Short mmCIF file of C-alpha atoms and ligand atoms in Angstrom, two decimals:
data_model
loop_
_atom_site.label_atom_id
_atom_site.label_comp_id
_atom_site.label_asym_id
_atom_site.label_seq_id
_atom_site.Cartn_x
_atom_site.Cartn_y
_atom_site.Cartn_z
CA MET T 12 0.00 0.00 0.00
CA LYS T 13 1.92 3.01 -1.24
CA ASN T 14 -0.96 5.39 -0.48
CA PHE T 15 -2.59 5.31 2.91
CA PRO T 16 -6.33 6.14 2.94
CA MET T 17 -7.56 8.52 5.64
CA PHE T 18 -10.50 10.87 6.08
CA LEU T 19 -9.31 14.42 6.79
CA ARG T 20 -11.34 16.74 8.98
CA MET T 21 -12.05 19.71 6.77
CA ASP T 22 -14.00 22.20 8.88
CA GLY T 23 -11.98 25.38 8.93
CA ARG T 24 -8.98 23.83 7.14
CA ARG T 25 -7.45 26.15 4.55
CA VAL T 26 -7.50 24.79 1.01
CA VAL T 27 -5.92 26.63 -1.91
CA ILE T 28 -6.91 25.91 -5.49
CA CYS T 29 -4.48 27.31 -8.07
CA GLY T 30 -6.00 27.67 -11.52
CA GLY T 31 -9.26 29.02 -12.89
CA GLY T 32 -10.18 26.51 -15.60
CA ILE T 33 -12.33 23.41 -15.86
CA GLU T 34 -9.97 21.12 -13.92
CA ALA T 35 -9.64 23.60 -11.08
CA ALA T 36 -13.43 24.02 -11.05
CA ARG T 37 -13.80 20.25 -10.75
CA LYS T 38 -11.60 20.17 -7.63
CA LEU T 39 -13.43 23.18 -6.26
CA ARG T 40 -16.74 21.35 -6.63
CA LEU T 41 -15.37 18.48 -4.53
CA ILE T 42 -13.99 20.73 -1.82
CA LEU T 43 -17.21 22.71 -1.71
CA LYS T 44 -18.89 19.62 -0.25
CA THR T 45 -16.75 20.20 2.86
CA GLU T 46 -16.57 23.08 5.30
CA ALA T 47 -13.05 24.06 4.27
CA ASP T 48 -11.88 27.66 4.07
CA ILE T 49 -11.21 27.98 0.33
CA THR T 50 -8.92 30.34 -1.57
CA ILE T 51 -8.70 30.34 -5.35
CA ALA T 52 -5.52 31.73 -6.87
CA ALA T 53 -5.91 32.49 -10.59
CA ARG T 54 -5.96 35.55 -12.80
CA ASP T 55 -9.07 34.46 -14.75
CA LEU T 56 -11.88 32.36 -13.34
CA ASP T 57 -14.34 30.16 -15.16
CA PRO T 58 -17.95 31.43 -14.73
CA GLU T 59 -18.84 28.77 -12.16
CA MET T 60 -15.85 29.73 -10.00
CA GLU T 61 -16.69 33.41 -10.42
CA GLY T 62 -20.17 32.72 -9.08
CA ILE T 63 -18.80 30.88 -6.06
CA VAL T 64 -16.42 33.72 -5.25
CA ALA T 65 -19.27 36.22 -5.68
CA SER T 66 -21.38 34.21 -3.21
CA GLY T 67 -18.64 34.62 -0.62
CA ARG T 68 -18.03 30.86 -0.28
CA ALA T 69 -14.41 31.19 -1.55
CA HIS T 70 -11.76 33.91 -1.46
CA HIS T 71 -10.04 34.97 -4.64
CA GLN T 72 -6.61 36.34 -5.35
CA PRO T 73 -5.14 36.79 -8.83
CA VAL T 74 -1.60 35.53 -8.16
CA ALA T 75 -0.24 32.84 -5.83
CA THR T 76 2.61 34.08 -3.65
CA PRO T 77 4.37 32.33 -0.73
CA CYS T 78 1.94 34.13 1.62
CA THR T 79 -1.00 32.43 -0.13
CA PHE T 80 -0.01 29.09 1.36
CA ILE T 81 0.58 30.07 4.97
CA GLY T 82 -1.55 27.77 7.08
CA ALA T 83 -2.87 25.87 4.03
CA GLY T 84 -3.39 22.15 4.64
CA LEU T 85 -4.18 21.14 1.08
CA VAL T 86 -3.25 22.69 -2.25
CA PHE T 87 -4.66 21.71 -5.63
CA ILE T 88 -2.79 22.96 -8.67
CA ALA T 89 -4.31 22.93 -12.17
CA THR T 90 -2.98 25.81 -14.24
CA GLY T 91 -2.03 23.71 -17.27
CA ASP T 92 1.46 25.31 -17.41
CA GLU T 93 4.07 22.81 -16.24
CA ALA T 94 6.77 25.28 -15.24
CA GLU T 95 4.29 27.40 -13.34
CA GLU T 96 2.82 24.33 -11.64
CA ASN T 97 6.32 23.26 -10.51
CA ARG T 98 6.98 26.71 -9.08
CA ILE T 99 3.65 26.85 -7.23
CA ALA T 100 4.12 23.30 -5.89
CA GLY T 101 7.52 24.36 -4.51
CA MET T 102 5.98 27.34 -2.69
CA ALA T 103 3.12 25.23 -1.31
CA ARG T 104 5.43 22.49 -0.04
CA ALA T 105 7.73 25.06 1.55
CA ALA T 106 4.69 26.21 3.54
CA GLY T 107 4.10 22.61 4.65
CA ALA T 108 0.98 21.93 2.56
CA VAL T 109 0.00 18.59 1.01
CA VAL T 110 0.05 19.09 -2.76
CA ASN T 111 -2.01 17.62 -5.60
CA VAL T 112 -1.14 18.61 -9.16
CA VAL T 113 -3.96 17.58 -11.46
CA ASP T 114 -3.01 14.91 -14.02
CA ARG T 115 0.63 14.79 -12.84
CA PRO T 116 0.78 11.83 -10.43
CA ASP T 117 4.56 12.15 -10.05
CA MET T 118 4.00 15.63 -8.58
CA CYS T 119 1.34 14.60 -6.07
CA ASP T 120 1.73 14.08 -2.32
CA ALA T 121 -1.88 12.92 -2.24
CA VAL T 122 -4.40 11.81 -4.85
CA THR T 123 -8.16 12.25 -4.80
CA PRO T 124 -10.01 8.92 -4.80
CA SER T 125 -13.15 8.04 -6.73
CA ILE T 126 -15.87 8.95 -4.28
CA VAL T 127 -19.31 7.56 -3.60
CA ASP T 128 -20.99 10.27 -1.58
CA ARG T 129 -23.81 9.40 0.79
CA ASP T 130 -22.78 12.04 3.29
CA PRO T 131 -22.06 11.28 6.13
CA VAL T 132 -21.26 7.86 4.62
CA VAL T 133 -18.45 8.26 2.12
CA VAL T 134 -16.75 5.48 0.17
CA ALA T 135 -13.36 6.34 -1.30
CA ILE T 136 -11.77 4.11 -3.93
CA GLY T 137 -8.14 4.35 -4.96
CA THR T 138 -5.93 2.30 -7.26
CA GLU T 139 -2.65 4.19 -6.64
CA GLY T 140 -2.88 5.38 -10.21
CA ALA T 141 -2.53 1.80 -11.53
CA ALA T 142 -6.05 1.55 -12.97
CA PRO T 143 -8.16 4.71 -12.71
CA VAL T 144 -10.76 3.29 -15.10
CA LEU T 145 -11.18 0.27 -12.82
CA GLY T 146 -11.58 2.68 -9.91
CA ARG T 147 -14.42 4.41 -11.72
CA ARG T 148 -16.07 1.09 -12.53
CA ILE T 149 -15.96 0.05 -8.90
CA LYS T 150 -17.45 3.42 -8.03
CA THR T 151 -20.35 2.74 -10.41
CA GLU T 152 -20.94 -0.66 -8.83
CA VAL T 153 -20.91 0.77 -5.32
CA GLU T 154 -23.19 3.63 -6.44
CA THR T 155 -25.79 1.12 -7.58
CA MET T 156 -25.48 -0.91 -4.37
CA LEU T 157 -26.02 1.95 -1.95
CA SER T 158 -29.43 3.54 -1.76
CA PRO T 159 -29.37 7.26 -2.58
CA ARG T 160 -31.11 7.75 0.76
CA LEU T 161 -28.49 5.92 2.79
CA GLY T 162 -26.83 9.13 3.90
CA GLY T 163 -30.06 10.57 5.27
CA PHE T 164 -30.61 7.43 7.32
CA ALA T 165 -27.04 7.39 8.63
CA ALA T 166 -27.43 11.03 9.63
CA LEU T 167 -30.68 10.22 11.45
CA ALA T 168 -28.96 7.35 13.27
CA GLY T 169 -26.15 9.74 14.18
CA ARG T 170 -28.63 12.18 15.73
CA LEU T 171 -30.15 9.36 17.79
CA ARG T 172 -26.85 7.91 19.06
CA ASP T 173 -26.98 9.72 22.38
CA SER T 174 -30.56 8.66 23.10
CA VAL T 175 -29.68 5.07 22.24
CA ALA T 176 -26.72 5.25 24.62
CA ALA T 177 -29.03 6.59 27.33
CA ARG T 178 -31.97 4.18 26.86
CA VAL T 179 -30.62 0.93 25.41
CA LYS T 180 -28.53 -1.26 27.72
CA PRO T 181 -24.91 -1.73 26.52
CA ALA T 182 -25.46 -5.48 26.01
CA ASP T 183 -28.39 -4.78 23.64
CA ARG T 184 -26.84 -1.95 21.66
CA ARG T 185 -25.16 -3.98 19.00
CA SER T 186 -28.34 -5.87 18.14
CA PHE T 187 -30.25 -2.59 18.27
CA TRP T 188 -28.01 -1.06 15.63
CA GLU T 189 -28.03 -4.21 13.52
CA TRP T 190 -31.81 -4.06 13.55
CA ALA T 191 -31.74 -0.32 12.83
CA PHE T 192 -29.53 -0.66 9.75
CA SER T 193 -31.19 -3.67 8.19
CA GLY T 194 -34.69 -3.87 9.59
CA PRO T 195 -38.01 -2.24 8.72
CA ALA T 196 -36.95 1.27 9.78
CA TYR T 197 -34.11 1.25 7.31
CA GLN T 198 -36.38 -0.21 4.64
CA ALA T 199 -38.99 2.47 5.29
CA HIS T 200 -36.38 5.21 4.93
CA VAL T 201 -35.01 3.73 1.71
CA ASP T 202 -38.58 3.57 0.36
CA GLY T 203 -38.96 7.30 1.03
CA ARG T 204 -41.02 7.03 4.26
CA GLU T 205 -38.60 9.03 6.34
CA HIS T 206 -41.06 10.05 9.01
CA ALA T 207 -42.17 6.44 9.59
CA ALA T 208 -38.52 5.34 9.80
CA ALA T 209 -37.74 7.93 12.46
CA GLU T 210 -40.85 6.94 14.44
CA MET T 211 -39.88 3.25 14.36
CA LEU T 212 -36.39 4.04 15.64
CA LYS T 213 -37.71 6.31 18.35
CA SER T 214 -40.29 3.86 19.62
CA ALA T 215 -37.62 1.12 19.75
CA ILE T 216 -35.40 3.50 21.73
CA SER T 217 -38.26 4.22 24.16
CA ALA T 218 -38.85 0.49 24.54
CA GLY T 219 -35.14 0.05 25.29
CA SER T 220 -34.47 -2.58 22.60
CA ALA T 221 -35.10 -3.56 19.00
CA PRO T 222 -38.51 -5.18 18.48
CA LYS T 223 -38.54 -8.92 17.97
CA ALA T 224 -37.78 -9.59 14.30
CA LYS T 225 -40.78 -10.19 12.05
CA GLY T 226 -40.21 -12.64 9.27
CA HIS T 227 -40.59 -11.66 5.67
CA ILE T 228 -40.51 -13.50 2.37
CA ALA T 229 -39.39 -11.97 -0.91
CA LEU T 230 -39.90 -13.94 -4.11
CA VAL T 231 -37.02 -12.47 -6.03
CA GLY T 232 -36.36 -12.65 -9.75
CA ALA T 233 -32.72 -13.53 -10.35
CA GLY T 234 -32.90 -12.77 -14.07
CA PRO T 235 -31.62 -15.07 -16.80
CA GLY T 236 -28.13 -15.68 -15.38
CA ALA T 237 -25.90 -12.67 -15.90
CA ARG T 238 -25.36 -10.97 -12.57
CA ASP T 239 -25.76 -7.47 -13.99
CA LEU T 240 -29.26 -8.32 -15.19
CA LEU T 241 -30.59 -8.28 -11.63
CA THR T 242 -32.67 -5.32 -10.52
CA LEU T 243 -31.29 -3.04 -7.83
CA ARG T 244 -34.19 -4.08 -5.60
CA ALA T 245 -33.25 -7.74 -6.04
CA VAL T 246 -29.67 -6.97 -4.97
CA GLN T 247 -31.00 -5.09 -1.97
CA ARG T 248 -33.20 -8.01 -0.87
CA LEU T 249 -30.28 -10.41 -1.29
CA GLN T 250 -28.14 -8.24 0.91
CA GLN T 251 -30.80 -8.10 3.60
CA ALA T 252 -31.56 -11.82 3.52
CA ASP T 253 -30.81 -14.17 6.41
CA VAL T 254 -31.47 -17.15 4.19
CA VAL T 255 -31.76 -17.67 0.43
CA TYR T 256 -33.55 -20.64 -1.12
CA TYR T 257 -32.48 -20.92 -4.74
CA ASP T 258 -33.18 -22.92 -7.87
CA ARG T 259 -31.03 -24.83 -10.32
CA LEU T 260 -31.07 -22.09 -12.94
CA VAL T 261 -29.81 -19.41 -10.58
CA ASP T 262 -26.24 -18.54 -11.43
CA PRO T 263 -23.63 -18.84 -8.61
CA GLU T 264 -22.48 -15.32 -9.53
CA VAL T 265 -25.87 -14.01 -8.44
CA LEU T 266 -25.73 -15.87 -5.12
CA GLU T 267 -22.48 -14.11 -4.31
CA LEU T 268 -24.47 -10.92 -3.93
CA ALA T 269 -25.98 -12.24 -0.70
CA ARG T 270 -24.30 -11.36 2.61
CA ARG T 271 -21.43 -13.61 3.55
CA ASP T 272 -23.18 -14.88 6.68
CA CYS T 273 -26.45 -15.59 4.89
CA ASP T 274 -27.48 -19.26 4.57
CA ARG T 275 -27.87 -20.49 1.01
CA VAL T 276 -30.11 -23.48 0.49
CA PHE T 277 -30.40 -25.24 -2.85
CA VAL T 278 -33.94 -26.45 -3.50
CA GLY T 279 -33.67 -27.27 -7.19
CA LYS T 280 -33.05 -30.38 -9.16
CA GLU T 281 -29.52 -31.65 -9.75
CA VAL T 282 -29.07 -33.88 -12.79
CA GLY T 283 -30.34 -37.33 -11.88
CA ALA T 284 -31.66 -36.27 -8.47
CA HIS T 285 -35.13 -35.27 -7.42
CA SER T 286 -36.16 -31.68 -6.97
CA TRP T 287 -37.78 -30.63 -3.74
CA PRO T 288 -41.53 -31.01 -4.01
CA GLN T 289 -43.24 -27.63 -4.14
CA ASP T 290 -45.13 -28.14 -0.88
CA LYS T 291 -41.87 -28.86 0.93
CA ILE T 292 -40.45 -25.57 -0.39
CA ASP T 293 -43.61 -23.75 0.66
CA ARG T 294 -43.34 -25.20 4.15
CA ILE T 295 -39.67 -24.44 4.64
CA ILE T 296 -39.78 -20.83 3.49
CA VAL T 297 -42.75 -20.19 5.75
CA ALA T 298 -41.04 -21.93 8.69
CA SER T 299 -37.94 -19.79 8.23
CA ALA T 300 -39.97 -16.60 8.14
CA GLN T 301 -41.86 -17.71 11.26
CA GLN T 302 -38.51 -17.79 13.06
CA GLY T 303 -38.23 -14.08 12.27
CA LEU T 304 -35.82 -14.50 9.36
CA ARG T 305 -35.77 -12.46 6.20
CA VAL T 306 -36.21 -15.06 3.52
CA VAL T 307 -35.37 -14.68 -0.13
CA ARG T 308 -36.81 -17.23 -2.48
CA LEU T 309 -34.59 -16.69 -5.50
CA LYS T 310 -36.04 -17.80 -8.80
CA SER T 311 -34.63 -17.62 -12.28
CA GLY T 312 -35.95 -14.93 -14.59
CA ASP T 313 -39.14 -13.32 -13.33
CA PRO T 314 -40.91 -15.10 -10.46
CA SER T 315 -44.28 -14.42 -12.10
CA VAL T 316 -43.45 -16.25 -15.30
CA PHE T 317 -43.66 -20.04 -14.93
CA GLY T 318 -42.14 -19.58 -11.51
CA ARG T 319 -44.71 -21.22 -9.19
CA ALA T 320 -44.97 -17.94 -7.35
CA THR T 321 -48.66 -18.43 -6.65
CA GLU T 322 -48.12 -21.46 -4.42
CA GLU T 323 -45.51 -19.64 -2.37
CA LEU T 324 -47.58 -16.46 -2.12
CA GLN T 325 -50.55 -18.45 -0.87
CA ALA T 326 -48.49 -20.38 1.66
CA ALA T 327 -47.03 -17.15 3.04
CA ARG T 328 -50.39 -15.40 3.22
CA ALA T 329 -52.04 -18.39 4.86
CA ALA T 330 -49.42 -18.18 7.60
CA GLY T 331 -49.87 -14.41 7.94
CA ILE T 332 -46.36 -13.64 6.73
CA GLU T 333 -45.53 -10.51 4.77
CA VAL T 334 -44.61 -11.48 1.24
CA GLU T 335 -43.63 -9.54 -1.87
CA ILE T 336 -42.55 -10.23 -5.44
CA VAL T 337 -39.45 -8.57 -6.78
CA PRO T 338 -39.69 -8.80 -10.57
CA GLY T 339 -36.84 -10.01 -12.71
CA ILE T 340 -35.88 -10.09 -16.36
CA THR T 341 -37.61 -13.04 -17.86
CA ALA T 342 -35.76 -15.43 -20.19
CA ALA T 343 -37.71 -14.29 -23.26
CA SER T 344 -36.64 -10.67 -22.74
CA ALA T 345 -33.05 -11.67 -22.13
CA ALA T 346 -32.96 -13.99 -25.15
CA ALA T 347 -34.51 -11.34 -27.42
CA ALA T 348 -31.93 -8.82 -26.24
CA SER T 349 -29.04 -11.24 -26.75
CA ILE T 350 -29.94 -11.81 -30.37
CA SER T 351 -31.00 -8.19 -30.94
CA ALA T 352 -34.44 -9.28 -32.09
CA PRO T 353 -37.19 -7.32 -30.34
CA LEU T 354 -40.18 -9.31 -29.13
CA THR T 355 -42.67 -7.14 -31.00
CA VAL T 356 -42.19 -5.41 -34.34
CA ARG T 357 -44.56 -2.63 -35.31
CA GLY T 358 -46.74 -3.67 -38.22
CA GLU T 359 -45.55 -7.29 -38.09
CA THR T 360 -46.13 -8.72 -34.64
CA ASP T 361 -48.37 -6.94 -32.19
CA THR T 362 -49.12 -9.84 -29.90
CA LEU T 363 -46.60 -11.49 -27.61
CA ILE T 364 -47.30 -14.90 -26.16
CA LEU T 365 -45.32 -16.53 -23.40
CA SER T 366 -46.15 -20.21 -23.40
CA THR T 367 -44.71 -23.41 -22.05
CA GLY T 368 -43.98 -26.80 -23.52
CA THR T 369 -44.29 -28.51 -20.14
CA THR T 370 -47.01 -28.61 -17.52
CA ARG T 371 -47.47 -30.56 -14.30
CA PRO T 372 -47.41 -34.33 -14.89
CA ASP T 373 -51.15 -34.74 -14.29
CA ASP T 374 -52.26 -31.75 -16.36
CA GLU T 375 -53.23 -31.92 -19.98
CA ALA T 376 -50.41 -31.00 -22.37
CA PRO T 377 -50.77 -27.41 -23.56
CA ASP T 378 -52.55 -27.07 -26.88
CA HIS T 379 -50.39 -24.83 -29.03
CA ARG T 380 -52.80 -24.81 -31.92
CA THR T 381 -54.82 -22.00 -30.42
CA LEU T 382 -51.77 -19.74 -30.50
CA ALA T 383 -51.35 -19.89 -34.26
CA ARG T 384 -52.42 -16.38 -35.34
CA PRO T 385 -50.73 -13.98 -37.75
CA GLY T 386 -49.05 -11.03 -36.05
CA THR T 387 -47.79 -13.06 -33.09
CA THR T 388 -44.41 -13.67 -31.49
CA MET T 389 -44.50 -16.88 -29.49
CA ALA T 390 -41.88 -17.56 -26.83
CA PHE T 391 -41.89 -21.15 -25.60
CA TYR T 392 -40.36 -21.91 -22.21
CA MET T 393 -39.43 -25.43 -21.05
CA ALA T 394 -40.01 -26.64 -24.57
CA VAL T 395 -36.69 -28.13 -25.69
CA GLU T 396 -37.87 -31.69 -25.17
CA ARG T 397 -41.27 -30.85 -26.66
CA ALA T 398 -40.03 -29.05 -29.76
CA ALA T 399 -41.54 -31.66 -32.08
CA ARG T 400 -44.92 -31.29 -30.40
CA VAL T 401 -44.85 -27.48 -30.59
CA GLN T 402 -43.87 -27.68 -34.24
CA ALA T 403 -46.57 -30.23 -35.13
CA ASP T 404 -49.30 -28.30 -33.27
CA LEU T 405 -48.48 -25.00 -34.95
CA LEU T 406 -48.19 -26.52 -38.42
CA ALA T 407 -51.45 -28.40 -37.91
CA ALA T 408 -53.16 -25.12 -37.01
CA GLY T 409 -52.05 -23.50 -40.25
CA THR T 410 -48.90 -21.63 -39.17
CA PRO T 411 -46.74 -21.26 -42.30
CA ALA T 412 -43.74 -23.59 -42.32
CA ASP T 413 -41.40 -20.75 -43.24
CA CYS T 414 -42.11 -18.72 -40.09
CA PRO T 415 -38.75 -17.69 -38.66
CA VAL T 416 -37.64 -19.48 -35.50
CA ASP T 417 -34.87 -18.54 -33.07
CA ILE T 418 -33.63 -20.96 -30.47
CA VAL T 419 -31.65 -19.32 -27.69
CA ALA T 420 -30.10 -21.49 -24.99
CA HIS T 421 -28.39 -20.21 -21.83
CA ALA T 422 -29.22 -16.62 -22.79
CA SER T 423 -26.99 -13.97 -21.19
CA THR T 424 -24.41 -16.47 -19.95
CA ALA T 425 -21.02 -17.57 -21.28
CA ARG T 426 -22.66 -20.74 -22.62
CA GLU T 427 -25.19 -18.90 -24.77
CA GLN T 428 -26.14 -20.64 -28.01
CA HIS T 429 -28.28 -19.23 -30.83
CA VAL T 430 -29.73 -21.18 -33.76
CA GLU T 431 -31.82 -19.60 -36.52
CA THR T 432 -34.19 -21.81 -38.45
CA THR T 433 -37.80 -22.05 -39.62
CA LEU T 434 -40.85 -23.73 -38.17
CA ALA T 435 -40.44 -26.55 -40.71
CA ASN T 436 -37.06 -27.42 -39.17
CA LEU T 437 -37.62 -26.58 -35.51
CA ALA T 438 -37.37 -30.06 -33.98
CA ASP T 439 -34.48 -31.09 -36.23
CA ALA T 440 -32.58 -27.93 -35.38
CA VAL T 441 -32.92 -28.70 -31.66
CA THR T 442 -31.53 -32.20 -32.16
CA CYS T 443 -28.82 -31.41 -34.72
CA ASN T 444 -27.44 -28.48 -32.73
CA ASP T 445 -27.54 -30.46 -29.50
CA ILE T 446 -29.68 -27.84 -27.74
CA HIS T 447 -30.44 -28.51 -24.10
CA SER T 448 -32.48 -26.78 -21.46
CA PRO T 449 -32.63 -23.96 -20.53
CA ALA T 450 -33.63 -22.53 -23.88
CA ILE T 451 -36.31 -20.31 -25.32
CA LEU T 452 -37.91 -21.19 -28.64
CA PHE T 453 -39.16 -18.14 -30.50
CA VAL T 454 -41.63 -18.63 -33.32
CA ARG T 455 -42.48 -15.45 -35.20
CA TYR T 456 -45.65 -15.42 -37.23
CA PRO T 457 -45.70 -12.02 -38.95
CA LYS T 458 -48.90 -10.48 -40.27
CA HIS T 459 -47.84 -10.67 -43.91
CA LEU T 460 -47.53 -14.50 -43.90
CA ALA T 461 -50.86 -16.01 -44.80
CA PRO T 462 -52.07 -19.02 -42.80
CA THR T 463 -51.98 -22.28 -44.70
CA ARG T 464 -55.51 -23.15 -43.58
CA ALA T 465 -58.54 -21.57 -42.01
CA LEU T 466 -57.76 -20.30 -38.52
CA PRO T 467 -59.34 -22.24 -35.69
CA VAL T 468 -62.09 -20.38 -33.91
CA SER T 469 -61.02 -19.51 -30.38
CA ALA T 470 -63.10 -20.79 -27.57
N1 SAH F 529 -39.23 -17.69 -14.28
C1 SAH F 529 -38.36 -17.99 -15.39
C2 SAH F 529 -38.80 -19.20 -16.15
C3 SAH F 529 -38.70 -20.48 -15.36
S1 SAH F 529 -39.17 -21.88 -16.29
C4 SAH F 529 -38.24 -16.76 -16.30
O1 SAH F 529 -38.99 -15.80 -16.13
O2 SAH F 529 -37.36 -16.75 -17.16
C5 SAH F 529 -37.60 -22.42 -16.87
C6 SAH F 529 -37.45 -22.13 -18.32
O3 SAH F 529 -37.04 -20.78 -18.49
C7 SAH F 529 -36.37 -22.92 -19.02
O4 SAH F 529 -36.82 -24.20 -19.36
C8 SAH F 529 -36.13 -22.07 -20.23
O5 SAH F 529 -37.15 -22.23 -21.18
C9 SAH F 529 -36.26 -20.68 -19.66
N2 SAH F 529 -34.95 -20.11 -19.28
C10 SAH F 529 -34.52 -19.79 -18.05
N3 SAH F 529 -33.30 -19.24 -18.10
C11 SAH F 529 -32.95 -19.22 -19.41
C12 SAH F 529 -31.81 -18.75 -20.12
N4 SAH F 529 -30.77 -18.20 -19.49
N5 SAH F 529 -31.80 -18.87 -21.46
C13 SAH F 529 -32.85 -19.39 -22.12
N6 SAH F 529 -33.94 -19.85 -21.49
C14 SAH F 529 -33.99 -19.76 -20.16
#
């Protein structure tokens, strides 16, 4: 570690910014977030800096002299003139200031990190100049992970610290704060209900301890596989979860987003083994929530699309447990995006059908003939093994054999496979290209293709 990270107290500290252009303005903007005593040394100022000087928030002097740096803790230099920058840096160092010369790492005593600002929570990321672009990428990731309202909540907690110290016994304080930062008060604040959040904290403080945890179940869409296709809300629920029950199609990368101390329970089907029966899953998620745990039931794609969400919703409601669905990107959307083929095309396909090749063992097989209408994009889930049946049904119902078909397996993952064919060759294409589940079969029946026989009358 060549650079040591520290947070400097800035109230009243003198900061000098030398330069009046865009780069200097950028540094000024950062320092303005603090309570530093700011002086700008530059003959000409950019309009933004002029405005700040006019408002009285910063002092201005046209030329930097040795006196400028007396008592200065930090000096930023961005004049764009190397010789002048060297001279100013010499004066600043002689006065004992820490110097940063913009875009000249060799001239810097200190560098400014990439910053994620949720004041008073601040995350600073540095790469010692080795990979600034990586630093910015990490910043973006952290930005998406931290609620924009986090700072407001941390500030509220800060204001309540003394009352907590007075009312909550030392032995209970840690669990109080754990509850405060991950429980319903935090959630309420993040959702924009700031008043409710403050009330919850205050009533817990009056009671002298965090209320007994209430269980909660979130049916969370994990998306098609790629970890960056999760919603921010899904990531949030994963990070709050005490236990995650996940399926076979959920990518390990996605599971990594859960807290390290969160239990992860696989409830899917391994090759050759049996999956957990649905009622067993229903029972176990409810039992976990009844112990006061925050349960995430992580399902591939969108929980509402062939995801057996109804059973789990009913089980939770029957037990009086709070339950919610966090939507995800369904496989059809992900597959369409991967192959750059939108699901609907104006003037060609104005109906989108999500259908399945497989139903419960005792149910009647789905009848695909009723779907065969011009102007329709059909996306078949769980249909790899039933491709011949889908094909035969659609052809029998008059769907033209030359309708374009896309088969997309493992969409959005490194194993993605895409085969283009026509309805006439659908089943063969699945076999010849060795396509296995999970895959989506798209059949596009545009308006301009005439049916090969009279359309069946819908029921
Ligand atoms: N709830 C899920 C669907 C679960 S049913 C969703 O909204 O996507 C399982 C089926 O989803 C698989 O048989 C396959 O048809 C489809 N599927 C899931 N992940 C997929 C992926 N990455 N690529 C293609 N199809 C996928």
